[in-house]
Coordinates of C-alpha atoms in Angstrom, one line a residue:
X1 CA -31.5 -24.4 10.3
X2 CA -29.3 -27.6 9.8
X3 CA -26.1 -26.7 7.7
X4 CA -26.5 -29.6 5.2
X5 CA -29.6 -31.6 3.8
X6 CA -28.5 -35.0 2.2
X7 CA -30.8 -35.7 -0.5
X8 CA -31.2 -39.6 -1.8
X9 CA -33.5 -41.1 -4.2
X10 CA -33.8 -44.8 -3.4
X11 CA -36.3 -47.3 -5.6
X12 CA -36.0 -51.2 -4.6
X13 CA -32.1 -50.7 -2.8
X14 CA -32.1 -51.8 0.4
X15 CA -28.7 -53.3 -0.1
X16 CA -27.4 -50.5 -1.6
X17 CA -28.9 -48.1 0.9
X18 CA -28.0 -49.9 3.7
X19 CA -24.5 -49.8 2.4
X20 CA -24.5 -45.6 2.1
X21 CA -26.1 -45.2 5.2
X22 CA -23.0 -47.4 6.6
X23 CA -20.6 -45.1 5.1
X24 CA -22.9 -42.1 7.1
X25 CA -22.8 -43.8 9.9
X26 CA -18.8 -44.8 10.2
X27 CA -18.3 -41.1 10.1
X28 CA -17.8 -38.3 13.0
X29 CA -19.7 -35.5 12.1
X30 CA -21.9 -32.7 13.8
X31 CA -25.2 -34.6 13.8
X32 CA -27.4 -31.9 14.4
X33 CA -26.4 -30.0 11.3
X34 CA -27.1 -32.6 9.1
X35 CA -30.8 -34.6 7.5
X36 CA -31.1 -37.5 5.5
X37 CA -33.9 -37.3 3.2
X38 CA -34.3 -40.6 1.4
X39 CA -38.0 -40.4 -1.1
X40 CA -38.8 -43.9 -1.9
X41 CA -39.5 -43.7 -5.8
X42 CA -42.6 -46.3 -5.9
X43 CA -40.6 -49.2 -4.7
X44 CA -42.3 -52.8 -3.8
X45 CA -40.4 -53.7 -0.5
X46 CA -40.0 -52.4 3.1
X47 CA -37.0 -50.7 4.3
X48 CA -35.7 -50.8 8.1
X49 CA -33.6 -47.7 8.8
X50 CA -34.0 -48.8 13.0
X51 CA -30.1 -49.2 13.0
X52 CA -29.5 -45.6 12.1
X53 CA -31.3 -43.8 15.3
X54 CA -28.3 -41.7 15.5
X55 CA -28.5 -40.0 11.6
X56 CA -31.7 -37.6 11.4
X57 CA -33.4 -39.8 8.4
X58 CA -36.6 -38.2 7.0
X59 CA -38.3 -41.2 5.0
X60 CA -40.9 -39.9 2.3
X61 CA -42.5 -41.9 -0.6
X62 CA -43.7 -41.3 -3.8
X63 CA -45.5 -42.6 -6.3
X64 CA -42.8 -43.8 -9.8
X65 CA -41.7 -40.0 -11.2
X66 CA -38.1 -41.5 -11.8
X67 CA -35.3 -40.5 -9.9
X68 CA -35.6 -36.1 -10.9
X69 CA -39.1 -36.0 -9.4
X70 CA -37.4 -37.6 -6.3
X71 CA -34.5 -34.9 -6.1
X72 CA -37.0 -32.4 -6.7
X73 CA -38.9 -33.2 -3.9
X74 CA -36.4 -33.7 -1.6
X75 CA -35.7 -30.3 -2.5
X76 CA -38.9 -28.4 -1.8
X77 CA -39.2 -29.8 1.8
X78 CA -35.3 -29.8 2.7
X79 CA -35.0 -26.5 5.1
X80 CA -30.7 -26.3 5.3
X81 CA -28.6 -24.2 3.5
X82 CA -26.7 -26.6 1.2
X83 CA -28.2 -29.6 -0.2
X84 CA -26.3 -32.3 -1.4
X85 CA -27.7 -35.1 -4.2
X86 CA -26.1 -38.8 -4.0
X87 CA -27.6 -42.1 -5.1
X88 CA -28.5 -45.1 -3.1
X89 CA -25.8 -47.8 -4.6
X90 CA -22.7 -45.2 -3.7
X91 CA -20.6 -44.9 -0.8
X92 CA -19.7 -41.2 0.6
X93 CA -15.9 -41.3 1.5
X94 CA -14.6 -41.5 4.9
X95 CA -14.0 -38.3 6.5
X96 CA -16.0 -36.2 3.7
X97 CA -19.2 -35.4 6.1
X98 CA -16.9 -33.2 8.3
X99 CA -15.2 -31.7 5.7
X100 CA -18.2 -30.5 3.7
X101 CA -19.7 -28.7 7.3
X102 CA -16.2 -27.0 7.9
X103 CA -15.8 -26.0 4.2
X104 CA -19.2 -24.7 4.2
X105 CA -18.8 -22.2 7.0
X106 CA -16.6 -20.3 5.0
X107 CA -18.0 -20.0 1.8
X108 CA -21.1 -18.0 0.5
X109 CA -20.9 -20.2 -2.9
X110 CA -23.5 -21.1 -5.3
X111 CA -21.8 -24.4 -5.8
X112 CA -19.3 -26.2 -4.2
X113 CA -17.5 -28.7 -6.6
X114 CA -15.5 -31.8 -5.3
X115 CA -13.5 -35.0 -6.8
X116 CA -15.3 -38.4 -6.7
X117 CA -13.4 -42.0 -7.4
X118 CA -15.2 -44.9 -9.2
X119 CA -15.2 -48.7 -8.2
X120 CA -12.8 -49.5 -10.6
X121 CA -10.8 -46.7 -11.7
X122 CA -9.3 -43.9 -10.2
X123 CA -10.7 -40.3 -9.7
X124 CA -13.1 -39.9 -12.7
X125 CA -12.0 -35.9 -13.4
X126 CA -9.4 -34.0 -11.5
X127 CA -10.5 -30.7 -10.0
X128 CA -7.8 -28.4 -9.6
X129 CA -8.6 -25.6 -7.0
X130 CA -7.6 -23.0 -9.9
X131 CA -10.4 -24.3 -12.3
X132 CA -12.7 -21.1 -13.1
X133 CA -16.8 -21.4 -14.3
X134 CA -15.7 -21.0 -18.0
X135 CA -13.8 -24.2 -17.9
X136 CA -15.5 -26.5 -15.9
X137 CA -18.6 -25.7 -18.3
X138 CA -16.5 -26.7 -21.1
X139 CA -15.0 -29.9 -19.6
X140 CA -18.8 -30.4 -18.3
X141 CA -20.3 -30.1 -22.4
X142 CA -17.3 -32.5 -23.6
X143 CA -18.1 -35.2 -21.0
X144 CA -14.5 -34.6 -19.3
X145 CA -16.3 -33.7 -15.7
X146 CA -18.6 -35.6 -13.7
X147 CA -22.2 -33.8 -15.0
X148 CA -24.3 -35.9 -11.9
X149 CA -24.7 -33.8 -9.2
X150 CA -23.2 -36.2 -6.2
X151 CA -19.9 -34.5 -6.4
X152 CA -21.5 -30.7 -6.2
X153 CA -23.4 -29.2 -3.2
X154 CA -25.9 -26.7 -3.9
X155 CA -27.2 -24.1 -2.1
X156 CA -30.8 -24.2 -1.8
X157 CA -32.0 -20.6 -2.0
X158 CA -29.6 -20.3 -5.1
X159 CA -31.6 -23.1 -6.8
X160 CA -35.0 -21.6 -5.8
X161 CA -34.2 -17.8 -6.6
X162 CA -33.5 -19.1 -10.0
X163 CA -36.2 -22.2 -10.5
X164 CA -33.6 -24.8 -11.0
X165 CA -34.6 -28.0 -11.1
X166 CA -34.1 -31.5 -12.3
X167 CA -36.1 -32.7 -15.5
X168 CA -38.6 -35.5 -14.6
X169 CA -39.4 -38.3 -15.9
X170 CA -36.2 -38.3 -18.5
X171 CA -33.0 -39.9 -18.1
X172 CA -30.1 -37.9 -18.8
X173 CA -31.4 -35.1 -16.1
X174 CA -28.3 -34.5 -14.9
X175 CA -26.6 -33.1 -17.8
X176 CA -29.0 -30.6 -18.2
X177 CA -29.3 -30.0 -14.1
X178 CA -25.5 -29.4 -14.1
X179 CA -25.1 -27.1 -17.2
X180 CA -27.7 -24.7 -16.1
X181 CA -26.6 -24.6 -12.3
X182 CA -23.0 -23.6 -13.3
X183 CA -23.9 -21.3 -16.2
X184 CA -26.1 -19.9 -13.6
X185 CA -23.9 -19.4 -10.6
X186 CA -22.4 -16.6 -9.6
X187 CA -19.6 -18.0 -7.0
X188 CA -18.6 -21.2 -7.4
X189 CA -15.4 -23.3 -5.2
X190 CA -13.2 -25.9 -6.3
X191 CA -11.9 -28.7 -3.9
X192 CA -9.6 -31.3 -5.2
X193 CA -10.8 -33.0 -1.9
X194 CA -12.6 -36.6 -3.0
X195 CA -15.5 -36.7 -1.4
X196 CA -17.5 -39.7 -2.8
X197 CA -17.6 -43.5 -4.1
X198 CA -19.9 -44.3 -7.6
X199 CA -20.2 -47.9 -7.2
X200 CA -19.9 -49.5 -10.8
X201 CA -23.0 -52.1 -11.2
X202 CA -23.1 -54.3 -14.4
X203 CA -26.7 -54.1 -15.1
X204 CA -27.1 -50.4 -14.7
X205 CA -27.8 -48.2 -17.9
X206 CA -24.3 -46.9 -17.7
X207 CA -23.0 -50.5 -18.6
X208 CA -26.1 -51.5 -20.8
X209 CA -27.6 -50.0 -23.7
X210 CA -30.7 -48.9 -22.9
X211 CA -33.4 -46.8 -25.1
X212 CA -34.1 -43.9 -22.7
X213 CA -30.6 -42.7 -23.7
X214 CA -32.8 -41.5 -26.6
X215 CA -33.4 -39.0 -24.2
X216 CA -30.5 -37.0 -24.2
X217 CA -32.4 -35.5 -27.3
X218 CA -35.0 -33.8 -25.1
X219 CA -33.0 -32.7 -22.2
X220 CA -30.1 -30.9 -25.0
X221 CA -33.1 -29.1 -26.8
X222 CA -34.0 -27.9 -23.1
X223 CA -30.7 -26.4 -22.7
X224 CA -31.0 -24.7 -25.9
X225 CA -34.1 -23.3 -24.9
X226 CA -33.6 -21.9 -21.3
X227 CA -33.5 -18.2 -21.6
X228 CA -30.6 -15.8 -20.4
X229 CA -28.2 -19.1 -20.2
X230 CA -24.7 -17.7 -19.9
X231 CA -22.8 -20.1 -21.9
X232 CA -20.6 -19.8 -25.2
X233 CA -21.7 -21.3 -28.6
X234 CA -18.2 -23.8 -27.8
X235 CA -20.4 -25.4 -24.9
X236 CA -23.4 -25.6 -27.2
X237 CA -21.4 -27.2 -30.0
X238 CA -19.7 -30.0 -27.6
X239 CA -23.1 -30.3 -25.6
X240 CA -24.7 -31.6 -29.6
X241 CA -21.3 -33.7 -30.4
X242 CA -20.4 -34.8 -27.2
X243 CA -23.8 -35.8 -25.5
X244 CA -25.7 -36.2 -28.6
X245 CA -23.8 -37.6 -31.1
X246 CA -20.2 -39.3 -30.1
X247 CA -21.7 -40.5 -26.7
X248 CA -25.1 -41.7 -27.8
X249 CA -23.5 -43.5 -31.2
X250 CA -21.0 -45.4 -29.2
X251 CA -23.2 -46.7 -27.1
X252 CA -25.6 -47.9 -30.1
X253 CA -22.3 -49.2 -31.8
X254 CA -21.6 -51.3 -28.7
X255 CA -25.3 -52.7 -28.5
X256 CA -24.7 -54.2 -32.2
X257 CA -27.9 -53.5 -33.1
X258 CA -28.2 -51.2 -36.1
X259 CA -31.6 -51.0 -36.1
X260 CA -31.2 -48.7 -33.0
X261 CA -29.2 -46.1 -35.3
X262 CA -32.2 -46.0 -37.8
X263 CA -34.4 -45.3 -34.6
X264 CA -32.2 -42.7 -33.4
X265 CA -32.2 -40.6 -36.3
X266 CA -36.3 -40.8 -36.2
X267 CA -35.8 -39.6 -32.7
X268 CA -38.9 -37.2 -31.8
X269 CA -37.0 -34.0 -32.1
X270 CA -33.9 -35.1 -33.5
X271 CA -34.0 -32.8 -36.7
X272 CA -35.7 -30.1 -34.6
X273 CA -32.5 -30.0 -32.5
X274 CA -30.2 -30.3 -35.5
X275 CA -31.2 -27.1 -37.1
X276 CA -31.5 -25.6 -33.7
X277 CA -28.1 -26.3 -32.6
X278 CA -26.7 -25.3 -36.6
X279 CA -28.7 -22.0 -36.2
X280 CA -26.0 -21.3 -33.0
X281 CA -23.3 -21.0 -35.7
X282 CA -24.7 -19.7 -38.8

C-alpha cells in the first residue's frame, strides 16, 4: 500500500496542471509511496502528462459532477493510507512531499493539519502546534482557518468508517467537508510546517460574485442536520453569521447589485435554516 494518495480534480487546466505537476516533479520524494490521481471533471481538451513518467499518475474522467463528485471519486478507488485533496491551479511547496511521508510514519491521526501561503499575501491562518480540536473548529466556523481541504491530509479508512464525504454538485463543499471531518476526528496533529501555494486567479468565484454562493444555504442546513456532530452551539452560531450571513452579504455588497440581496433572502431554505439555527439557542 502506497503511504500517500494525492487527489486532484482538474476541468479545462492544463496550464494550471502542468504547473502543479512541476512543483511534484521538482521535488525528492519516495516515489513509490506516493499516486497522483487527477479525475478529469467533463473537460473539452486533451491533456499530455508524457513528461511526468517518473510520478505514478492515475488519469480518470468523469462526466460534469463539479469538483466534490471528483474528490469523491478519487476517494473510493485511492488504496494508501492518507489522502491528500489540492486543486489544479496551486502549487505544492518545495520540500513538502518529503515531509508529509516522514510526518506520517509517526502518527496514527485522523487529520493532519498544515499552514498554506497565498499568491499575494502571507500564510492565510497560523497553525500553532499547541492548537487543540475545540479551537481549530471555532477558528474554522468564524472563517479565521483555511476550511478547503488542501492544507489537511486525511486518512482514508477514517473517512470511510464514518461515511465522510464531500457534497456534490454544490459550491461551498468544503466548509461542510471540514467541519464534519474535525468534529469527527478523534486524533488530530498540528504542523506550523507550510506545505502548499493557492494561486490567486482574478476570474475565479473567490474574486467574483457568483450565484452558487447561494449555496452556502444548503451545505449549513447539512451541518445542522448530520447526527451525533460533536460540536458546540458557538460553532453553530458563527457557522450561520459567519458563512451565511457576514460572508455572503459582503460579497453581494461588493457585486452592487441589490437585487441579489432581495434574491438571497428568497433563498430555497433560507427561512428553514433561520429557525433551525435560532432553535440551537432557544
Amino acid at each position: 500500500m502506497n503511504d500517500l494518495d494525492i487527489i486532484i480534480p482538474l476541468y479545462n487546466d492544463p496550464l494550471g496542471i502542468n504547473r502543479l505537476l512541476d512543483s511534484v516533479e521538482d521535488q525528492t520524494f519516495d516515489r513509490e509511496r506516493v499516486k497522483i490521481y487527477i479525475i478529469d471533471d467533463g473537460s473539452d481538451i486533451e491533456y499530455d502528462f508524457s513528461p511526468y513518467q517518473n510520478l505514478k499518475i492515475i488519469y480518470k474522467k468523469q462526466k460534469n459532477g463539479k469538483q466534490g463528485k471528483a474528490r469523491n471519486y478519487g476517494t473510493e478507488i485511492s488504496s494508501a493510507e492518507y489522502i491528500w485533496f489540492c486543486d489544479s491551479d496551486d502549487v505544492i511547496n518545495k520540500g513538502s512531499i518529503q515531509l508529509i511521508l516522514d510526518d506520517i510514519c509517526y502518527t496514527n491521526s485522523d487529520i493532519l493539519v498544515y499552514n498554506a501561503e497565498c499568491s499575494d499575501r502571507e500564510v492565510f491562518y497560523e497553525i500553532e502546534n499547541s492548537e487543540n480540536k475545540e479551537e481549530y473548529l471555532n477558528a474554522l466556523s468564524r472563517n479565521r482557518a483555511i476550511v478547503a481541504p488542501w492544507n489537511k491530509l486525511y486518512k482514508r479508512r477514517f473517512l470511510f468508517e464514518n461515511h465522510i464525504s464531500f457534497p456534490e454538485r454544490l459550491s461551498y463543499e468544503d466548509l461542510y467537508h471540514s467541519i464534519i471531518t474535525v468534529s469527527k476526528s478523534n486524533y488530530i496533529t498540528f504542523s506550523d510546517k507550510c506545505i502548499y501555494k493557492y494561486i490567486v486567479n482574478a476570474g475565479s468565484t473567490t474574486n467574483t460574485f457568483d450565484e452558487r454562493i447561494f449555496d452556502v444555504i444548503e451545505v449549513a442546513e447539512s451541518i445542522l442536520l448530520t447526527k451525533d456532530l460533536n460540536i458546540n452551539k458557538e460553532v453553530k452560531k458563527n457557522i450561520f453569521l459567519t458563512h451565511v450571513f457576514k460572508y455572503t452579504l459582503l460579497r453581494i455588497y461588493k457585486s452592487n447589485n441589490i437585487l441579489l440581496l432581495f434574491k438571497f433572502f428568497n433563498v430555497k431554505n433560507f427561512w428553514k435554516l433561520l429557525r433551525m439555527w435560532l432553535g440551537n439557542f432557544s
